[in-house]
Short mmCIF file of C-alpha atoms and ligand atoms in Angstrom, two decimals:
data_model
loop_
_atom_site.label_atom_id
_atom_site.label_comp_id
_atom_site.label_asym_id
_atom_site.label_seq_id
_atom_site.Cartn_x
_atom_site.Cartn_y
_atom_site.Cartn_z
CA MET J 1 15.81 -82.49 73.72
CA LYS J 2 15.05 -81.80 70.08
CA ILE J 3 17.69 -79.82 68.20
CA PHE J 4 16.73 -78.29 64.97
CA ASP J 5 19.56 -77.66 62.42
CA LEU J 6 17.99 -74.21 61.88
CA ILE J 7 15.46 -71.91 63.60
CA ILE J 8 14.32 -68.91 61.61
CA ILE J 9 12.70 -66.12 63.80
CA GLY J 10 10.10 -64.34 61.69
CA ALA J 11 8.06 -65.33 58.63
CA GLY J 12 8.08 -62.22 56.34
CA PRO J 13 9.67 -62.40 53.03
CA ALA J 14 13.18 -62.76 54.51
CA GLY J 15 12.26 -65.56 56.89
CA LEU J 16 10.17 -67.38 54.21
CA SER J 17 12.93 -67.10 51.51
CA ALA J 18 15.34 -68.68 54.15
CA GLY J 19 12.84 -71.33 54.96
CA ILE J 20 12.37 -72.38 51.09
CA TYR J 21 16.21 -72.73 50.67
CA ALA J 22 16.76 -74.39 54.02
CA GLY J 23 13.93 -76.67 53.43
CA ARG J 24 15.15 -77.56 49.94
CA ALA J 25 18.39 -78.21 51.24
CA MET J 26 16.96 -80.62 53.81
CA LEU J 27 17.93 -78.88 56.75
CA ASP J 28 15.84 -79.85 59.77
CA THR J 29 14.24 -76.57 60.10
CA LEU J 30 11.48 -74.35 62.25
CA ILE J 31 10.20 -71.05 61.77
CA ILE J 32 8.79 -69.16 64.67
CA GLU J 33 6.34 -66.42 64.04
CA LYS J 34 4.22 -64.64 66.53
CA ASP J 35 1.45 -63.27 64.04
CA LEU J 36 0.37 -64.47 60.54
CA GLU J 37 3.15 -65.07 57.95
CA GLY J 38 3.98 -61.97 55.77
CA GLY J 39 5.06 -59.25 58.05
CA GLN J 40 4.90 -55.56 56.79
CA ILE J 41 4.04 -56.71 53.23
CA LEU J 42 0.69 -58.01 54.30
CA GLN J 43 -0.42 -54.27 54.28
CA THR J 44 0.50 -53.81 50.88
CA SER J 45 -2.52 -53.98 48.48
CA GLU J 46 -0.45 -53.85 45.22
CA ILE J 47 3.27 -54.72 44.62
CA GLU J 48 4.49 -53.12 41.34
CA ASN J 49 8.25 -53.44 41.76
CA TYR J 50 8.93 -57.06 42.75
CA PRO J 51 10.47 -58.51 39.66
CA GLY J 52 7.86 -60.64 37.93
CA SER J 53 4.86 -59.14 39.74
CA LEU J 54 2.31 -57.64 37.58
CA ASP J 55 -0.46 -55.34 39.03
CA ILE J 56 -2.64 -58.43 39.92
CA GLU J 57 0.00 -59.12 42.86
CA SER J 58 -0.89 -57.92 46.39
CA GLY J 59 1.31 -58.52 49.51
CA PRO J 60 -1.07 -61.46 50.67
CA THR J 61 -1.18 -63.43 47.48
CA LEU J 62 2.61 -63.07 47.33
CA ILE J 63 2.93 -64.32 50.65
CA ASP J 64 0.60 -67.10 50.19
CA ARG J 65 2.54 -68.69 47.46
CA MET J 66 5.70 -68.19 49.73
CA VAL J 67 4.07 -70.10 52.51
CA GLU J 68 2.86 -72.93 50.14
CA GLN J 69 6.63 -73.17 49.04
CA VAL J 70 7.76 -73.51 52.45
CA LYS J 71 5.31 -76.13 53.39
CA LYS J 72 6.32 -78.08 50.34
CA PHE J 73 9.76 -78.34 51.43
CA GLY J 74 8.68 -79.77 54.71
CA VAL J 75 9.83 -76.77 57.02
CA ASN J 76 8.21 -76.67 60.48
CA LYS J 77 6.17 -73.74 61.90
CA VAL J 78 5.00 -72.68 65.11
CA THR J 79 3.04 -69.66 66.29
CA ASP J 80 4.86 -68.49 69.37
CA THR J 81 6.50 -65.13 70.67
CA VAL J 82 10.12 -65.20 71.40
CA VAL J 83 10.89 -63.84 74.91
CA ASP J 84 14.53 -64.49 75.10
CA VAL J 85 17.56 -65.88 73.29
CA SER J 86 20.97 -67.59 74.29
CA LEU J 87 23.11 -67.44 71.17
CA ASP J 88 26.55 -68.04 72.28
CA GLY J 89 27.00 -71.63 72.77
CA GLU J 90 27.11 -74.34 70.05
CA ILE J 91 23.61 -75.03 70.70
CA LYS J 92 21.32 -71.86 70.52
CA VAL J 93 18.35 -71.71 72.85
CA ILE J 94 15.09 -69.87 71.76
CA LYS J 95 12.92 -69.20 74.76
CA CYS J 96 9.21 -68.48 73.71
CA GLU J 97 6.06 -67.81 75.72
CA LYS J 98 4.84 -71.40 75.16
CA GLU J 99 8.09 -73.54 74.64
CA THR J 100 11.77 -73.44 74.41
CA TYR J 101 13.48 -74.31 71.30
CA HIS J 102 16.96 -75.42 70.47
CA ALA J 103 19.07 -75.15 67.23
CA LYS J 104 22.49 -75.22 65.88
CA THR J 105 22.00 -72.17 63.87
CA ILE J 106 19.64 -69.17 63.87
CA ILE J 107 18.51 -66.88 61.19
CA ILE J 108 16.97 -63.66 62.69
CA ALA J 109 14.26 -62.25 60.39
CA GLY J 110 12.38 -60.18 62.83
CA GLY J 111 11.86 -57.18 60.62
CA ALA J 112 11.40 -53.53 61.25
CA ALA J 113 8.22 -51.26 61.61
CA ALA J 114 7.52 -47.69 60.93
CA VAL J 115 6.48 -45.73 64.13
CA PRO J 116 2.75 -44.79 63.86
CA ILE J 117 2.14 -41.17 63.56
CA GLY J 118 -0.62 -41.71 66.13
CA VAL J 119 -3.47 -39.98 64.37
CA GLU J 120 -6.99 -40.55 64.58
CA GLY J 121 -7.97 -42.54 61.43
CA GLU J 122 -4.35 -44.14 61.09
CA ASP J 123 -5.62 -47.84 61.31
CA LYS J 124 -8.52 -47.17 58.95
CA PHE J 125 -6.50 -45.39 56.18
CA ARG J 126 -3.17 -47.52 56.33
CA GLY J 127 -2.78 -48.74 52.63
CA ARG J 128 -5.66 -46.58 51.51
CA GLY J 129 -3.92 -43.62 51.02
CA LEU J 130 -1.74 -43.62 54.20
CA SER J 131 1.78 -45.16 53.66
CA TYR J 132 5.13 -45.32 55.31
CA CYS J 133 7.23 -46.37 52.23
CA ALA J 134 7.75 -43.84 49.37
CA THR J 135 9.57 -46.58 47.42
CA CYS J 136 6.86 -48.80 47.67
CA ASP J 137 3.87 -46.59 47.25
CA GLY J 138 4.88 -43.29 45.68
CA PRO J 139 3.99 -44.12 42.24
CA PHE J 140 0.52 -44.50 43.03
CA PHE J 141 0.12 -41.19 43.90
CA ARG J 142 1.12 -39.72 40.33
CA ASN J 143 -0.32 -36.09 39.89
CA LEU J 144 -1.74 -36.14 43.22
CA ASN J 145 -1.21 -34.00 46.34
CA VAL J 146 0.99 -35.72 48.88
CA TYR J 147 1.43 -34.75 52.43
CA VAL J 148 4.57 -35.96 54.48
CA VAL J 149 4.52 -35.90 58.29
CA GLY J 150 7.92 -35.72 60.09
CA GLY J 151 10.78 -33.40 59.83
CA GLY J 152 14.02 -35.90 60.07
CA ASP J 153 16.17 -37.31 57.39
CA SER J 154 13.64 -39.78 56.28
CA ALA J 155 10.66 -37.13 55.86
CA VAL J 156 12.77 -34.75 54.02
CA GLN J 157 14.59 -37.36 51.77
CA GLU J 158 11.53 -39.12 50.84
CA ALA J 159 9.42 -35.79 50.46
CA ILE J 160 12.04 -34.91 47.68
CA TYR J 161 11.75 -38.52 46.08
CA LEU J 162 7.92 -38.12 46.13
CA THR J 163 8.10 -34.95 43.99
CA ARG J 164 8.86 -37.39 41.08
CA PHE J 165 5.25 -38.38 41.03
CA ALA J 166 3.13 -36.18 43.03
CA LYS J 167 1.53 -32.63 41.90
CA LYS J 168 2.96 -31.10 45.20
CA VAL J 169 4.39 -32.54 48.34
CA THR J 170 3.79 -30.54 51.71
CA ILE J 171 6.03 -31.61 54.66
CA ILE J 172 3.81 -31.09 57.94
CA HIS J 173 6.16 -30.74 60.81
CA ARG J 174 5.44 -30.46 64.64
CA ARG J 175 8.12 -27.82 65.26
CA GLN J 176 9.62 -24.58 63.52
CA GLU J 177 13.05 -26.24 62.55
CA LEU J 178 13.40 -29.41 60.81
CA ARG J 179 15.47 -32.15 62.31
CA ALA J 180 17.12 -33.21 58.99
CA ALA J 181 20.56 -32.68 57.58
CA LYS J 182 21.08 -29.14 56.58
CA SER J 183 21.94 -30.34 52.96
CA LEU J 184 18.67 -32.13 52.62
CA GLN J 185 16.85 -29.30 53.95
CA GLU J 186 18.61 -27.00 51.46
CA LYS J 187 17.68 -29.33 48.76
CA ALA J 188 13.87 -29.48 49.90
CA PHE J 189 13.82 -25.45 50.39
CA LYS J 190 14.74 -25.05 46.85
CA ASN J 191 12.44 -27.75 45.28
CA GLU J 192 9.43 -25.73 43.80
CA LYS J 193 7.17 -29.00 44.40
CA ILE J 194 7.76 -28.96 48.17
CA ASP J 195 5.70 -26.76 50.72
CA PHE J 196 5.98 -26.70 54.45
CA ILE J 197 3.55 -26.53 57.20
CA LEU J 198 5.40 -25.85 60.38
CA ASP J 199 4.41 -26.01 64.22
CA THR J 200 1.80 -28.17 63.06
CA VAL J 201 0.43 -31.67 63.91
CA LEU J 202 -2.02 -34.01 62.17
CA LYS J 203 -4.88 -34.72 64.16
CA LYS J 204 -7.27 -36.79 62.21
CA ILE J 205 -7.47 -38.32 58.52
CA THR J 206 -11.14 -38.47 57.28
CA GLY J 207 -12.70 -40.30 54.15
CA GLY J 208 -14.63 -43.12 52.84
CA ASP J 209 -12.70 -46.08 51.13
CA VAL J 210 -9.66 -43.41 50.75
CA ILE J 211 -8.39 -40.44 52.37
CA GLU J 212 -10.61 -37.52 51.64
CA GLY J 213 -9.57 -34.96 54.07
CA MET J 214 -7.61 -34.20 57.17
CA ILE J 215 -7.56 -32.01 60.17
CA LEU J 216 -4.28 -30.09 61.35
CA GLU J 217 -3.68 -28.33 64.73
CA ASN J 218 -1.10 -25.49 64.98
CA ILE J 219 0.62 -26.24 68.33
CA LYS J 220 1.65 -22.58 68.82
CA ASN J 221 -1.70 -20.99 68.59
CA GLY J 222 -4.20 -24.08 68.45
CA ASN J 223 -5.63 -22.95 65.22
CA ILE J 224 -7.42 -25.94 63.36
CA THR J 225 -7.15 -26.22 59.63
CA GLU J 226 -9.13 -28.77 57.45
CA ILE J 227 -7.57 -30.00 54.22
CA LYS J 228 -9.87 -31.58 51.67
CA ALA J 229 -9.04 -33.24 48.54
CA ASP J 230 -8.86 -31.43 45.52
CA PRO J 231 -12.57 -32.27 44.00
CA ASP J 232 -10.81 -33.21 40.53
CA ASP J 233 -8.57 -35.76 42.50
CA GLY J 234 -10.98 -36.97 45.20
CA THR J 235 -8.04 -38.08 47.20
CA PHE J 236 -4.54 -37.37 48.39
CA GLY J 237 -1.83 -39.27 49.86
CA VAL J 238 -0.23 -39.21 53.51
CA PHE J 239 3.12 -40.58 54.31
CA GLY J 240 4.38 -40.97 57.83
CA PHE J 241 8.23 -40.59 58.34
CA VAL J 242 8.23 -40.10 62.14
CA GLY J 243 10.75 -42.95 62.80
CA TYR J 244 11.38 -46.53 61.81
CA LYS J 245 12.48 -49.08 64.33
CA PRO J 246 14.16 -52.47 63.92
CA LYS J 247 12.44 -55.07 66.15
CA SER J 248 15.83 -56.14 67.83
CA ASP J 249 15.37 -55.38 71.29
CA LEU J 250 16.16 -59.14 72.19
CA TYR J 251 19.36 -58.72 70.57
CA THR J 252 20.62 -55.66 72.25
CA GLY J 253 24.00 -56.15 73.96
CA LYS J 254 24.24 -59.77 72.19
CA LEU J 255 24.83 -58.89 68.68
CA SER J 256 26.38 -55.93 67.19
CA THR J 257 24.01 -53.20 66.11
CA GLU J 258 23.95 -49.70 64.74
CA ASN J 259 20.94 -47.61 65.61
CA GLY J 260 19.21 -51.01 66.53
CA TYR J 261 20.08 -52.57 63.01
CA ILE J 262 22.01 -55.85 63.35
CA ILE J 263 25.28 -55.56 61.72
CA THR J 264 25.99 -58.41 59.18
CA ASP J 265 28.63 -59.22 56.54
CA GLU J 266 27.47 -59.70 53.07
CA ASP J 267 27.07 -63.27 53.80
CA MET J 268 24.51 -62.32 56.34
CA ARG J 269 26.58 -63.55 59.32
CA THR J 270 26.46 -61.53 62.64
CA ASN J 271 29.36 -61.25 64.92
CA ILE J 272 28.27 -64.64 66.69
CA PRO J 273 29.11 -67.86 64.66
CA GLY J 274 26.03 -69.69 63.52
CA VAL J 275 23.67 -66.77 64.07
CA PHE J 276 22.76 -64.72 60.69
CA ALA J 277 20.30 -61.90 60.23
CA VAL J 278 18.29 -61.11 57.14
CA GLY J 279 15.71 -58.59 55.83
CA ASP J 280 14.67 -55.22 57.61
CA ILE J 281 16.16 -55.86 60.94
CA ARG J 282 19.72 -55.72 59.34
CA LYS J 283 21.74 -52.75 58.60
CA LYS J 284 21.52 -52.33 54.73
CA SER J 285 20.64 -49.70 52.29
CA LEU J 286 17.50 -50.89 50.72
CA ARG J 287 14.56 -52.49 52.43
CA GLN J 288 12.45 -54.01 50.10
CA VAL J 289 10.93 -57.62 49.48
CA VAL J 290 13.51 -58.23 46.66
CA THR J 291 16.39 -57.52 48.96
CA ALA J 292 14.71 -59.30 51.82
CA VAL J 293 14.30 -62.49 49.94
CA ALA J 294 17.82 -62.22 48.53
CA ASP J 295 19.11 -61.93 52.27
CA GLY J 296 17.02 -64.99 53.20
CA ALA J 297 18.50 -67.18 50.33
CA ILE J 298 22.04 -66.18 51.25
CA ALA J 299 21.88 -66.94 54.92
CA ALA J 300 20.28 -70.33 54.29
CA VAL J 301 22.99 -71.39 51.99
CA GLN J 302 25.50 -70.06 54.43
CA THR J 303 23.75 -71.99 57.33
CA GLU J 304 24.41 -75.01 55.23
CA LYS J 305 27.96 -74.27 54.92
CA TYR J 306 28.40 -73.74 58.42
CA LEU J 307 26.66 -76.93 59.47
CA GLU J 308 28.89 -78.83 57.09
CA GLU J 309 32.01 -77.38 58.64
CA MET J 310 30.71 -78.05 62.26
CA ALA J 311 29.96 -81.86 61.36
P1 NAP G 401 14.03 -39.11 63.24
O1 NAP G 401 15.42 -38.59 62.91
O2 NAP G 401 13.87 -39.75 64.63
O3 NAP G 401 12.97 -37.99 62.89
C1 NAP G 401 11.57 -38.40 63.09
C2 NAP G 401 10.87 -37.05 62.94
O4 NAP G 401 9.54 -37.15 63.00
C3 NAP G 401 11.32 -35.76 63.77
O5 NAP G 401 11.37 -34.64 62.82
C4 NAP G 401 10.45 -35.80 64.77
O6 NAP G 401 9.99 -34.50 65.18
C5 NAP G 401 9.01 -36.36 63.93
N1 NAP G 401 8.18 -37.01 64.91
C6 NAP G 401 8.43 -37.97 65.77
N2 NAP G 401 7.17 -38.50 66.27
C7 NAP G 401 6.28 -37.69 65.92
C8 NAP G 401 4.93 -37.83 65.93
N3 NAP G 401 4.13 -38.48 66.54
N4 NAP G 401 4.12 -36.84 65.39
C9 NAP G 401 4.65 -35.90 64.25
N5 NAP G 401 6.12 -36.07 64.21
C10 NAP G 401 6.71 -36.63 64.96
O7 NAP G 401 13.84 -40.53 62.23
P2 NAP G 401 14.14 -40.62 60.60
O8 NAP G 401 13.92 -39.41 59.91
O9 NAP G 401 13.43 -41.96 60.21
O10 NAP G 401 15.62 -41.10 60.83
C11 NAP G 401 16.04 -42.11 61.57
C12 NAP G 401 17.62 -42.33 61.54
O11 NAP G 401 18.01 -42.62 60.21
C13 NAP G 401 18.26 -40.92 61.79
O12 NAP G 401 19.42 -41.18 62.53
C14 NAP G 401 18.58 -40.51 60.57
O13 NAP G 401 19.57 -39.70 60.52
C15 NAP G 401 18.78 -41.63 59.74
N6 NAP G 401 18.68 -41.64 58.33
C16 NAP G 401 19.50 -40.86 57.61
C17 NAP G 401 19.41 -40.64 56.20
C18 NAP G 401 20.39 -40.00 55.33
O14 NAP G 401 21.46 -39.93 55.61
N7 NAP G 401 20.09 -39.69 54.07
C19 NAP G 401 17.98 -40.92 55.56
C20 NAP G 401 17.02 -41.44 56.37
C21 NAP G 401 17.27 -41.68 57.75
P3 NAP G 401 10.98 -33.69 66.10
O15 NAP G 401 12.22 -33.29 65.23
O16 NAP G 401 10.17 -32.69 66.68
O17 NAP G 401 11.62 -34.66 67.15
#
């Protein structure tokens, strides 16, 4: 039975960064990824805020270089889907659809995903005016109108943040009352750049290359409203904040979590020795590429230390 020093689950920025550091430290490492490498950042057409990235950088180009680096350091990679994990023993067992893999240590880098709004046109306009991350994409909507879907803490907090850039921010919420904390609601009500459309759902997003319009339905009276882009702008932004979920179902009951996010210490250690978690799947305050790659580096270095102590 082949036993790797390290298995990394997930090949987004956090997993790839862990791979680079582990490969460079000569750990016998396997990365398991079910899709393409890159994770959520593959949907990002322009990265402005990753240090060293100028506007020529896109999610895919940044990921391509990370993948090359991982290969250069001799890290193995398989495309397979993890279906079960056994983490307690000294040898961890990762059961996938195609094969079962074994390792002395595991770095979980499975990521998280925004819950889709469930609107017609969602797939077409993702990354073309429809976003799920205000920190990532807010600055692209400078002086444009922006619509935020959702009524929870994220929707209201991010709507307030988006007023820094947008001409006006309108929160579209499916009920009369917002779910967000009262303190956040008060801030939003006081903000002159924020409007509300309540009891309303977004039915359809329309346009060509970018968003040019959308159709709303009032769920109380069934009235349909069409919103069109200001002719001077030609487009507007839509941000979906109807929930964000870590991909952590496999670890429920096995690792300590909070709201589904895996709890780690500052060295990325979970409650099980030899098991680390990095990137968006972990409980943390800022989910960005820059923090994901930092997590990956820290976890790989800690893995090396753990293996040395075990030897
Ligand atoms: P959330 O609290 O679950 O709120 C999701 C919002 O989206 C709700 O208002 C919900 O409407 C609406 N929604 C759900 N599905 C929808 C759909 N298909 N179409 C339209 N609207 C839909 O999610 P969240 O705001 O991302 O927050 C997640 C967790 O993180 C919460 O525990 C929150 O407190 C926490 N958080 C805290 C802070 C903070 O403390 N500052 C900031 C961000 C997040 P209904 O209200 O009708 O259900």
